Short mmCIF file of C-alpha atoms and ligand atoms in Angstrom, two decimals:
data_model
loop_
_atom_site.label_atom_id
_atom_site.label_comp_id
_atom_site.label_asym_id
_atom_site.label_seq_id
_atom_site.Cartn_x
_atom_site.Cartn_y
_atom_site.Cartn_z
CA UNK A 267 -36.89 -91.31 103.01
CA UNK A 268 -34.46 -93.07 105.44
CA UNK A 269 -34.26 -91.74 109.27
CA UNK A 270 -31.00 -89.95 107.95
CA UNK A 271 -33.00 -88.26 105.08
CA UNK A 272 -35.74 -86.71 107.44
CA UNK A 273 -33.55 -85.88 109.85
CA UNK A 274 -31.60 -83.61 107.14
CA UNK A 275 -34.26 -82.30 105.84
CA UNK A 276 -34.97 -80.71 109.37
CA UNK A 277 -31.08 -79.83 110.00
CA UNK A 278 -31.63 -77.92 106.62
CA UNK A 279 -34.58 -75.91 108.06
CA UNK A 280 -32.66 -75.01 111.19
CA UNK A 281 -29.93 -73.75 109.35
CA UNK A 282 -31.81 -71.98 106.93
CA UNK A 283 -33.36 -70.04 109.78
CA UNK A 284 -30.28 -69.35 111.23
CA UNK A 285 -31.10 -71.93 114.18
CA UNK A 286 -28.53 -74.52 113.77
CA UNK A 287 -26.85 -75.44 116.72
CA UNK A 288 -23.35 -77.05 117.37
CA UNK A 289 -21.30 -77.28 120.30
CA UNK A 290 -18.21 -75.65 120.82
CA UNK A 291 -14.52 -76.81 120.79
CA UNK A 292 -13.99 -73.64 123.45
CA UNK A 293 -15.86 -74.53 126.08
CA UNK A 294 -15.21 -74.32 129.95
CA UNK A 295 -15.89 -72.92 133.14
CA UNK A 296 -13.08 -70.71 133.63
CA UNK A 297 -12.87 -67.47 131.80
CA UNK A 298 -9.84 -68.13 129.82
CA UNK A 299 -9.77 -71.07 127.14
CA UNK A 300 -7.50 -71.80 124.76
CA UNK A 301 -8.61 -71.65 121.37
CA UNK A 302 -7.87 -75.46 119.99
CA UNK A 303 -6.98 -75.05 116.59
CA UNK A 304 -5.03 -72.03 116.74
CA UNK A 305 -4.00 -71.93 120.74
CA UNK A 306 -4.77 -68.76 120.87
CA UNK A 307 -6.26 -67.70 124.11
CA UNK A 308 -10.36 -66.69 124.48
CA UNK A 309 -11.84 -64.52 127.19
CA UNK A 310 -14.93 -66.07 127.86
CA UNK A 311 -18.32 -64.20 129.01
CA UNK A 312 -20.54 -67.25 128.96
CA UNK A 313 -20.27 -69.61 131.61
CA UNK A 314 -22.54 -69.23 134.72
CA UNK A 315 -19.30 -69.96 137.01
CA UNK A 316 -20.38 -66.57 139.03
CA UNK A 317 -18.24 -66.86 141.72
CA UNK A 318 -15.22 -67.85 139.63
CA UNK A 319 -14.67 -71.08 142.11
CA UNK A 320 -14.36 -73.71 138.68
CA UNK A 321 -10.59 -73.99 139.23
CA UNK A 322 -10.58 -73.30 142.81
CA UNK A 323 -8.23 -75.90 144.63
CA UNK A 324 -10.32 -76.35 147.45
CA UNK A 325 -12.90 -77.59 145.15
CA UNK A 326 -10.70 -79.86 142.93
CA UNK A 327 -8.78 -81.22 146.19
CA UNK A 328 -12.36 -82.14 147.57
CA UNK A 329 -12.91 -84.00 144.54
CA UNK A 330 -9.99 -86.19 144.57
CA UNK A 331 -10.32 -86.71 148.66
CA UNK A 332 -13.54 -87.95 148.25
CA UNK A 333 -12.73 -89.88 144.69
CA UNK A 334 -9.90 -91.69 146.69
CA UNK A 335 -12.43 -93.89 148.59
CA UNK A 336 -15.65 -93.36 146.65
CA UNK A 337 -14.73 -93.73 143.29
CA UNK A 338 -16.46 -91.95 140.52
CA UNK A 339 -19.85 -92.92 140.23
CA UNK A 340 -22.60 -93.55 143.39
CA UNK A 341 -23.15 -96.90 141.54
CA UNK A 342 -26.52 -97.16 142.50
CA UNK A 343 -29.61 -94.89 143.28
CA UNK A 344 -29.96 -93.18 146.23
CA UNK A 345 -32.37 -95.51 147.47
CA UNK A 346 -30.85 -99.23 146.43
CA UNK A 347 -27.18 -98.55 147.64
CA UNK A 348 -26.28 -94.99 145.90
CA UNK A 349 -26.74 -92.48 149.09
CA UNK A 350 -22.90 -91.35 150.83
CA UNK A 351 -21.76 -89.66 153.58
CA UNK A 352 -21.01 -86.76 151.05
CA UNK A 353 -24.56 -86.57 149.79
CA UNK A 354 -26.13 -86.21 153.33
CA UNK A 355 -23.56 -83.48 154.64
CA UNK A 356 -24.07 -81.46 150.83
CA UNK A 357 -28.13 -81.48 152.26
CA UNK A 358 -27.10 -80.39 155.78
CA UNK A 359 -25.58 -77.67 153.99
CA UNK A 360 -27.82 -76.55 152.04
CA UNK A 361 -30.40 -76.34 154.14
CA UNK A 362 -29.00 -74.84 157.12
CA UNK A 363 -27.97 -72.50 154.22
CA UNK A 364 -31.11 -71.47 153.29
CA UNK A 365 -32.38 -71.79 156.94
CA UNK A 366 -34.85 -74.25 155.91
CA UNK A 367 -35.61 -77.78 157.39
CA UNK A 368 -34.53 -79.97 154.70
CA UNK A 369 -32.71 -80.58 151.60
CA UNK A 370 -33.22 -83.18 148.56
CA UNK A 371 -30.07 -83.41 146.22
CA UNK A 372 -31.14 -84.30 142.70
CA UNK A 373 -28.40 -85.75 139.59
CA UNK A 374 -29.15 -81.95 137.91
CA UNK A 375 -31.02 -79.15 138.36
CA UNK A 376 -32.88 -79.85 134.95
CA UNK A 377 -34.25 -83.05 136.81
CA UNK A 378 -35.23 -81.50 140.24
CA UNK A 379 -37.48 -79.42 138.64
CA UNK A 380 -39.36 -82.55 136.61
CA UNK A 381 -39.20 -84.54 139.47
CA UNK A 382 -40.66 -81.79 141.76
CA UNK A 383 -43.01 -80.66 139.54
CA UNK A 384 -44.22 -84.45 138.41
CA UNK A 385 -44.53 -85.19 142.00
CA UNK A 386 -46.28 -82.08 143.15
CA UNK A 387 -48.90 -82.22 140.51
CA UNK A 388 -51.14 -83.94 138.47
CA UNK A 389 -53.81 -84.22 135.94
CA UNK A 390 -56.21 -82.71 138.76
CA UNK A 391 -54.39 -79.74 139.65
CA UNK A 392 -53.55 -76.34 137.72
CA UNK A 393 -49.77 -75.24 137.65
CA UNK A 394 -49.43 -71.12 136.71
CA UNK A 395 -45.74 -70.56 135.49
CA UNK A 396 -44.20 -67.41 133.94
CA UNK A 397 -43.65 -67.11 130.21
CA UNK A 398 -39.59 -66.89 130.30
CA UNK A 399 -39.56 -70.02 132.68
CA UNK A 400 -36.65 -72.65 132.39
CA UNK A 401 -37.05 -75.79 129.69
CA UNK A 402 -37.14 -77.98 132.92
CA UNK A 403 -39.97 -76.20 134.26
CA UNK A 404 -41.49 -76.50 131.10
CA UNK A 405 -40.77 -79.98 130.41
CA UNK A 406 -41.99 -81.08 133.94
CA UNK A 407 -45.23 -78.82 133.58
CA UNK A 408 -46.45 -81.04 130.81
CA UNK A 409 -44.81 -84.27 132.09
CA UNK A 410 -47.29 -83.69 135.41
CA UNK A 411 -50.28 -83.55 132.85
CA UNK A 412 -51.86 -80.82 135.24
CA UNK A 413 -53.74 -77.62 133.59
CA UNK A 414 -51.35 -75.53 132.82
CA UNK A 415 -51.44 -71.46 132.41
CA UNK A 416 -48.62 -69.58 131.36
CA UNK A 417 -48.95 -65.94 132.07
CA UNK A 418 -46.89 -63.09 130.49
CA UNK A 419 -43.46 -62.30 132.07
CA UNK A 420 -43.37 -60.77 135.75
CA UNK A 421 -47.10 -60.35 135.24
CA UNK A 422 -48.17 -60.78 138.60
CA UNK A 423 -51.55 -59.56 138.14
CA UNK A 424 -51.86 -62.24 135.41
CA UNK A 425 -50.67 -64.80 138.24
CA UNK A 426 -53.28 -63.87 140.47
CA UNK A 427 -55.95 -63.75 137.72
CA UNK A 428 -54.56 -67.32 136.50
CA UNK A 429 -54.44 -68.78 140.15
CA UNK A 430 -58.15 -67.20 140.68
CA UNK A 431 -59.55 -70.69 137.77
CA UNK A 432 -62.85 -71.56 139.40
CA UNK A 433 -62.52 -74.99 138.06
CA UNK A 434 -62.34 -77.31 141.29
CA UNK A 435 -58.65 -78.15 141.29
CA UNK A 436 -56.67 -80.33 144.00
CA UNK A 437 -54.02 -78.54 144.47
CA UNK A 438 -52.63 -74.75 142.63
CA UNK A 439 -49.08 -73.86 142.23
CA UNK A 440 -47.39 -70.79 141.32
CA UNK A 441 -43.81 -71.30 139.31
CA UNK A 442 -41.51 -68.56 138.92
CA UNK A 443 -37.29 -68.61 138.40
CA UNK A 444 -35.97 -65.57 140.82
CA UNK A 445 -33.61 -64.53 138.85
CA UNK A 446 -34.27 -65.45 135.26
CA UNK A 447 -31.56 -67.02 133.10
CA UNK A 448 -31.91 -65.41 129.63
CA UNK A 449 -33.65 -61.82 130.84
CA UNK A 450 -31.27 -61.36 133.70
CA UNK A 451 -34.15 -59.86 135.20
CA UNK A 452 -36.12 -60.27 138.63
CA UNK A 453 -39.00 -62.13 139.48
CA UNK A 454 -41.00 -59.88 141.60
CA UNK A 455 -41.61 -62.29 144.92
CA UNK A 456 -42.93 -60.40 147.21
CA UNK A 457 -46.25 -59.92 145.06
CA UNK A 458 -45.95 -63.48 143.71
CA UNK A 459 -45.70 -65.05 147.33
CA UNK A 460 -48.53 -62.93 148.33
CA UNK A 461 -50.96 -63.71 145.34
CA UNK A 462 -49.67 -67.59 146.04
CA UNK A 463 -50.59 -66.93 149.55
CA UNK A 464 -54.17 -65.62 148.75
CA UNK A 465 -54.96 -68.38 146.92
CA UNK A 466 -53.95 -71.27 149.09
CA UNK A 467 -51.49 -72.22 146.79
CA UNK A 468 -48.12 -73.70 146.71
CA UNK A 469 -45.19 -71.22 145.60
CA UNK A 470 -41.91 -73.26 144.01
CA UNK A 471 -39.16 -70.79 143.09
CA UNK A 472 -36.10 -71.86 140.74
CA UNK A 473 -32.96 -69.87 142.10
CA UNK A 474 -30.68 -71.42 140.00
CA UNK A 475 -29.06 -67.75 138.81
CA UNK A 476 -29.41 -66.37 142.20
CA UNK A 477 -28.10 -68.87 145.01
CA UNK A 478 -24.47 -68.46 146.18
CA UNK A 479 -24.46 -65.13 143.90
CA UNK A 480 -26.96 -62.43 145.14
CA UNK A 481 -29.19 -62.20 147.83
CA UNK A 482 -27.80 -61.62 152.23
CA UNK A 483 -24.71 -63.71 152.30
CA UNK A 484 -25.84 -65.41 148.37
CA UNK A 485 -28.84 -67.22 150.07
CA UNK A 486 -31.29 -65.94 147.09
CA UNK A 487 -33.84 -63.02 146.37
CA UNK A 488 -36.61 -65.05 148.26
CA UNK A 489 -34.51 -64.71 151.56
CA UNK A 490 -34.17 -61.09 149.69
CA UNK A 491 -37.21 -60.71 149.86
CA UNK A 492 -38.10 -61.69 153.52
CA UNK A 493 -40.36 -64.45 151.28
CA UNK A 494 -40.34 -68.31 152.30
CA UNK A 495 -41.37 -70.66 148.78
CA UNK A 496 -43.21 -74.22 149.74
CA UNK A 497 -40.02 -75.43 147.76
CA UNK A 498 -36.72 -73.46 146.80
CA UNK A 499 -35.23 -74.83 143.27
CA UNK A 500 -31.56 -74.29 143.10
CA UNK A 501 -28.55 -75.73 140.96
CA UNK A 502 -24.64 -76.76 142.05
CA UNK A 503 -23.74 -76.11 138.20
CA UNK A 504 -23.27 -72.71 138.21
CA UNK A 505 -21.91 -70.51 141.31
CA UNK A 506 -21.62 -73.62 143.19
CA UNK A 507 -18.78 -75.12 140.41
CA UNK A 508 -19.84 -78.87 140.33
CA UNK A 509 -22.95 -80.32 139.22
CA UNK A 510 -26.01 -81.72 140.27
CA UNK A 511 -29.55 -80.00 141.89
CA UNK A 512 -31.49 -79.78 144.47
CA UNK A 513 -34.87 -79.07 146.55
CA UNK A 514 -34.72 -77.21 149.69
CA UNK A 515 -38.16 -77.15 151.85
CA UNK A 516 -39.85 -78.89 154.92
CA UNK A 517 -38.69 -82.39 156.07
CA UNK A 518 -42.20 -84.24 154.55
CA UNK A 519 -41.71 -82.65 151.57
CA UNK A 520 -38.69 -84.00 151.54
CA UNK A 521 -39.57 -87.64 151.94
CA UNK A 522 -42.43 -87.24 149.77
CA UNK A 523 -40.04 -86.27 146.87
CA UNK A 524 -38.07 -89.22 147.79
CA UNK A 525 -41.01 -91.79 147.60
CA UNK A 526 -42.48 -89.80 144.58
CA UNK A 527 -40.04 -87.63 142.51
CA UNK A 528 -39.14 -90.09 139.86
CA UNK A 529 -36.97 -88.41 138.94
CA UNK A 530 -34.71 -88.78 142.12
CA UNK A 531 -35.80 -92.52 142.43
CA UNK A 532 -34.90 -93.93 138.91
CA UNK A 533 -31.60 -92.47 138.62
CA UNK A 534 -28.30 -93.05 139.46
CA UNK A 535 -27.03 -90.70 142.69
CA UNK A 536 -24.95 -87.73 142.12
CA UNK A 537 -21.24 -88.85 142.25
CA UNK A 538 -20.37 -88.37 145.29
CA UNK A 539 -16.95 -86.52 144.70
CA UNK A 540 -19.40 -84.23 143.17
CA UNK A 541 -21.13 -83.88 146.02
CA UNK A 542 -17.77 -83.20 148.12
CA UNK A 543 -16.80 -80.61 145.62
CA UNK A 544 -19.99 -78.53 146.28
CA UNK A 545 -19.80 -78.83 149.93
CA UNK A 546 -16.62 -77.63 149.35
CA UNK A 547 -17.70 -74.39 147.24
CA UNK A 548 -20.82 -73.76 149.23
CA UNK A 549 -18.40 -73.02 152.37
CA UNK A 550 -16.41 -70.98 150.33
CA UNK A 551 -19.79 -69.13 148.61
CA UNK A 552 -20.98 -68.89 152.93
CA UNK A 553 -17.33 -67.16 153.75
CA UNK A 554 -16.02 -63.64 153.89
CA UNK A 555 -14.15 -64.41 150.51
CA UNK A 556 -17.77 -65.36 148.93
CA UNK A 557 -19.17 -61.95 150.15
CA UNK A 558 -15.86 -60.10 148.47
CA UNK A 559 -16.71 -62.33 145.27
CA UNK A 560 -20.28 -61.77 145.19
CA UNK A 561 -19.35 -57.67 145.34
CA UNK A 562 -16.65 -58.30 143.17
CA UNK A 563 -19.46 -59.90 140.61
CA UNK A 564 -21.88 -56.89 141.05
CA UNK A 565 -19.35 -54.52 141.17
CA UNK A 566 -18.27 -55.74 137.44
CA UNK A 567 -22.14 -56.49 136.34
CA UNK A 568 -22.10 -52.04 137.31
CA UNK A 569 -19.29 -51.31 135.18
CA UNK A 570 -20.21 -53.67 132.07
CA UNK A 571 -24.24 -51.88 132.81
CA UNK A 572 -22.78 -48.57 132.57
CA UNK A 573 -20.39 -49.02 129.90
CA UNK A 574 -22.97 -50.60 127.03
CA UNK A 575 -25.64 -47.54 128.33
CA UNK A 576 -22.69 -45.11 127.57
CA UNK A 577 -22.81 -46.85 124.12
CA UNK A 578 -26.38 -46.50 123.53
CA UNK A 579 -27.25 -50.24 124.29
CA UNK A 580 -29.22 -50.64 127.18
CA UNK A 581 -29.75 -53.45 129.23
CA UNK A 582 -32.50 -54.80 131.28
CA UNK A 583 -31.80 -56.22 135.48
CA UNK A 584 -29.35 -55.22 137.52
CA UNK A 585 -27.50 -58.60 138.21
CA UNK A 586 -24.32 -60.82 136.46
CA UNK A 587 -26.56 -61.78 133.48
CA UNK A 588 -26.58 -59.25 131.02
CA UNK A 589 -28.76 -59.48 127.94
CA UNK A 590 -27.83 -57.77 124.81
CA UNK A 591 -30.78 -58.31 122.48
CA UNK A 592 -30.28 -58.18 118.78
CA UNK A 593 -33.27 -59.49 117.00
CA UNK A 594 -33.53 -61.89 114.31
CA UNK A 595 -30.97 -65.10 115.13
CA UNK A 596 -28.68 -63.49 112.16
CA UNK A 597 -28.01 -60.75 113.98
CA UNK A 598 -26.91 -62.40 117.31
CA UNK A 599 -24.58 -64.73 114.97
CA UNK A 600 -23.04 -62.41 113.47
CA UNK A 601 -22.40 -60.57 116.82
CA UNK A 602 -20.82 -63.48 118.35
CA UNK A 603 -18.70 -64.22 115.14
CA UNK A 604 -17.47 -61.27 115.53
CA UNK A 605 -16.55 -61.19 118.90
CA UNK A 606 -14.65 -64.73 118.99
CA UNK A 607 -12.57 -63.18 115.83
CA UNK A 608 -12.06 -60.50 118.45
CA UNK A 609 -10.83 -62.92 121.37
CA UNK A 610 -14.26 -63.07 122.94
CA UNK A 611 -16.50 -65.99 123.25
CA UNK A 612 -20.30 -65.31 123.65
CA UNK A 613 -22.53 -68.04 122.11
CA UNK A 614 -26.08 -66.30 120.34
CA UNK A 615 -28.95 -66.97 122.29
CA UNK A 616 -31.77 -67.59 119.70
CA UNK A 617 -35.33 -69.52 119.66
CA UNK A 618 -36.53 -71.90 121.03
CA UNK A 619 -34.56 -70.87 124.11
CA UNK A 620 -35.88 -67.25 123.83
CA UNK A 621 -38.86 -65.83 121.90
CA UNK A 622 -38.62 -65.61 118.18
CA UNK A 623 -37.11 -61.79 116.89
CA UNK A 624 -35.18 -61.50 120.70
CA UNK A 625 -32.03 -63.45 119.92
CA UNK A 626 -29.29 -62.35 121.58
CA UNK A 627 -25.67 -62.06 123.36
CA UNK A 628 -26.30 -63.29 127.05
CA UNK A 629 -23.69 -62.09 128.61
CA UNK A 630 -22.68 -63.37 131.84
CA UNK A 631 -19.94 -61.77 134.50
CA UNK A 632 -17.98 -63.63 137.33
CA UNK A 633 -15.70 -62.80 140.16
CA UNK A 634 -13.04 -64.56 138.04
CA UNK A 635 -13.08 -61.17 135.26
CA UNK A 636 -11.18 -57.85 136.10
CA UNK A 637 -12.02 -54.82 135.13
CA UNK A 638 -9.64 -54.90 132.49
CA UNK A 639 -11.38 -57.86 130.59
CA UNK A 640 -14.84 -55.60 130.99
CA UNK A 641 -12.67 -52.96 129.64
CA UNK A 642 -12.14 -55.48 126.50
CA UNK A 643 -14.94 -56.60 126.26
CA UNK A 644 -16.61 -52.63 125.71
CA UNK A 645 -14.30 -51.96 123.31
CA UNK A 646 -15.05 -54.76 121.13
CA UNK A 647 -18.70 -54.09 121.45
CA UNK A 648 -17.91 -50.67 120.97
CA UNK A 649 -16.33 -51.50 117.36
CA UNK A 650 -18.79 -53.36 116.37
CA UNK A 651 -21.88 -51.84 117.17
CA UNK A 652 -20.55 -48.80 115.12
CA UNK A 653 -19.70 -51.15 112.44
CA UNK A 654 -22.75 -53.10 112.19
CA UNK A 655 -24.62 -49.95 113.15
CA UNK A 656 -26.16 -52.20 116.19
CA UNK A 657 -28.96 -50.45 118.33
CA UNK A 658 -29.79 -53.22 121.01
CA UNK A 659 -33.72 -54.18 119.89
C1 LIG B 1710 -29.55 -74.10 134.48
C2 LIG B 1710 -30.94 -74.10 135.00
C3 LIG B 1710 -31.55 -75.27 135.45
C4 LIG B 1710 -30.92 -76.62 135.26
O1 LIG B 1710 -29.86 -76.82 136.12
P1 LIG B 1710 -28.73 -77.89 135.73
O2 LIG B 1710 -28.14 -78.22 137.03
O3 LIG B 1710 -27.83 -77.22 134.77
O4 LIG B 1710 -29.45 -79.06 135.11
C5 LIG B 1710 -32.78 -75.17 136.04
N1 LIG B 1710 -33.42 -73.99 136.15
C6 LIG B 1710 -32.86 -72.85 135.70
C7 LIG B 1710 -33.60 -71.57 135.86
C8 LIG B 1710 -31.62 -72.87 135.10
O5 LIG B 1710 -31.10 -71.76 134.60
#
């Protein structure tokens, strides 16, 4: 068989089990998109832009400010001739944001957590992680080559019994997202930071869901929680409307990541109009207008929470990400095709991004919606779970 064979041959499967993927012609931050091939307009519940700032012109005039001199790309990584001005203010920022010592910006979020993790652990040291953990907590678990142990969701009973190994390990850490991105549920810190704690070992939390959107003032459920991680994980992709990642802890950690996270060394820098355009919505997020869009985002989460309970669908959390699970990946296709012939764009979630039978509509709200798209969007669910007889799984 040629490569082009095999590779078919596996497309096949994927389709056959209703896991093909594709990428959309609609997509976009904002929360209207025009529909290319028929112009028609979409109201999107999919993007993580929380706070609604993707089109805000503070943000895009930051970006061309900062473009004027800089260019486009950093040209270089941070540590041959990449680092700017931008860069170092954007970690300033963030830090002071997160009343922490220092800040390590990363190219994405996906690579701050393999470059933390690879240079926080290795083959001599045991990493315990939660089930419903992020690919790029995943992927740098297994890059590190430590002992791994995956315990079941929120279980942190099964952390502490995980973290308890007698084996003679270097070094333990505890890995947990805050708010988790498919569940939309909490991580329950208090008890995870405690067990950590106990155990003398190092506690890494991934707030990409939660930063800039929940939390006193957006800083997070740690700060929540009165609980201070070893090393805060966050993202500028979603509330924070650019791109890019980044690791917020103590000053040594910080220069340890930059002599050891390879994943910050062998990279190019984060552009730094990038940069400018999340220093730009981080001072919005830190604002009085962030507070009024953070209750704005809550406020909507309530009303899309209430509405799918009045229709018999319940939904786990209590937060913007709303997850409406279906079952087999069919299910959640046929869902979402029947939504976007509705007006309403909501990609299925299905395996490997979520455990096999709990595919899904993850549905996600931002300051940017009114009440009247909510409205919509629970009378098109409403249709449709009478006419496919839907009872959430
Ligand atoms: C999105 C996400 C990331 C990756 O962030 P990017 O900046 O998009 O690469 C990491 N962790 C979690 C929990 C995420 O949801």
């Amino acid at each position: 068989m040629t490569l082009d064979e095999e590779l078919l041959t596996d497309l096949i499967r994927l389709e056959e089990s209703g896991r093909l993927r594709h990428t959309s012609p609609h997509a976009g931050p904002d929360r209207l998109h025009p529909r290319t091939s028929t112009g028609r307009s979409l109201l999107s519940f999919c993007s993580n832009d929380y706070l609604g700032l993707a089109n805000h012109p503070a943000i895009a005039e930051a970006i061309s400010r900062s473009a004027a001199h800089a260019g486009a790309g950093a040209g270089a990584s941070r540590l041959v001739s990449g680092e700017a001005p931008e860069h170092l203010l954007l970690e300033q920022e963030i830090a002071a944001l997160l009343d922490s010592p220092a800040a390590l910006l990363f190219p994405t979020g996906y690579q701050t957590n393999m470059g933390v993790i690879t240079a926080l652990a290795g083959p001599e040291d045991l990493i315990v992680s939660d089930s419903a953990n992020h690919a790029s907590i995943i992927d740098g678990c297994r890059l590190s080559r430590a002992q791994i142990a995956v315990y079941p969701h929120r279980d942190a009973n099964a952390a502490d019994r995980a973290l308890s190994a007698r084996d003679p390990y270097r070094r333990r850490l505890l890995i947990t997202e805050s708010l988790f991105s498919m569940d939309g549920d909490r991580a329950p810190l208090s008890d995870l930071a405690e067990i950590a704690s106990s155990h003398g070992a190092v506690l890494i939390v991934d707030e990409a869901h939660a930063l800039g959107v929940v939390g006193p003032g957006g800083r997070g459920l740690a700060a929540e929680a009165g609980v201070k991680p070893q090393v805060v994980i966050g993202t500028l992709g979603k509330a924070f409307a650019a791109s890019g990642g980044f690791a917020v802890g103590s000053t040594i950690l910080r220069t340890s990541l930059i002599n050891h996270a390879r994943h910050f060394i062998y990279t190019t820098a984060c552009p730094p109009p990038v940069a400018a355009a999340a220093s730009a919505a981080l001072r919005i997020s830190n604002s009085l207008v962030g507070d009024g869009l953070r209750a704005r985002c809550l406020d909507l989460s309530t009303q899309l929470r209430t509405g799918l309970e009045q229709l018999g669908l319940p939904t786990s959390g209590q937060d913007a990400i709303v997850s409406l699970e279906l079952g087999i990946e069919r299910r959640a296709l046929a869902a979402s095709a029947a939504l976007l012939e509705a007006g309403i764009l909501i990609p299925a979630i299905r395996p490997p991004t979520v455990p096999p039978g709990t595919s899904r509509l993850r549905i996600t709200i931002s300051a940017g919606h009114t009440r009247a798209d909510v409205d919509l969007l629970l009378g098109v669910l409403s249709t449709l779970s009478s006419a496919f007889g839907w009872v959430a799984a």
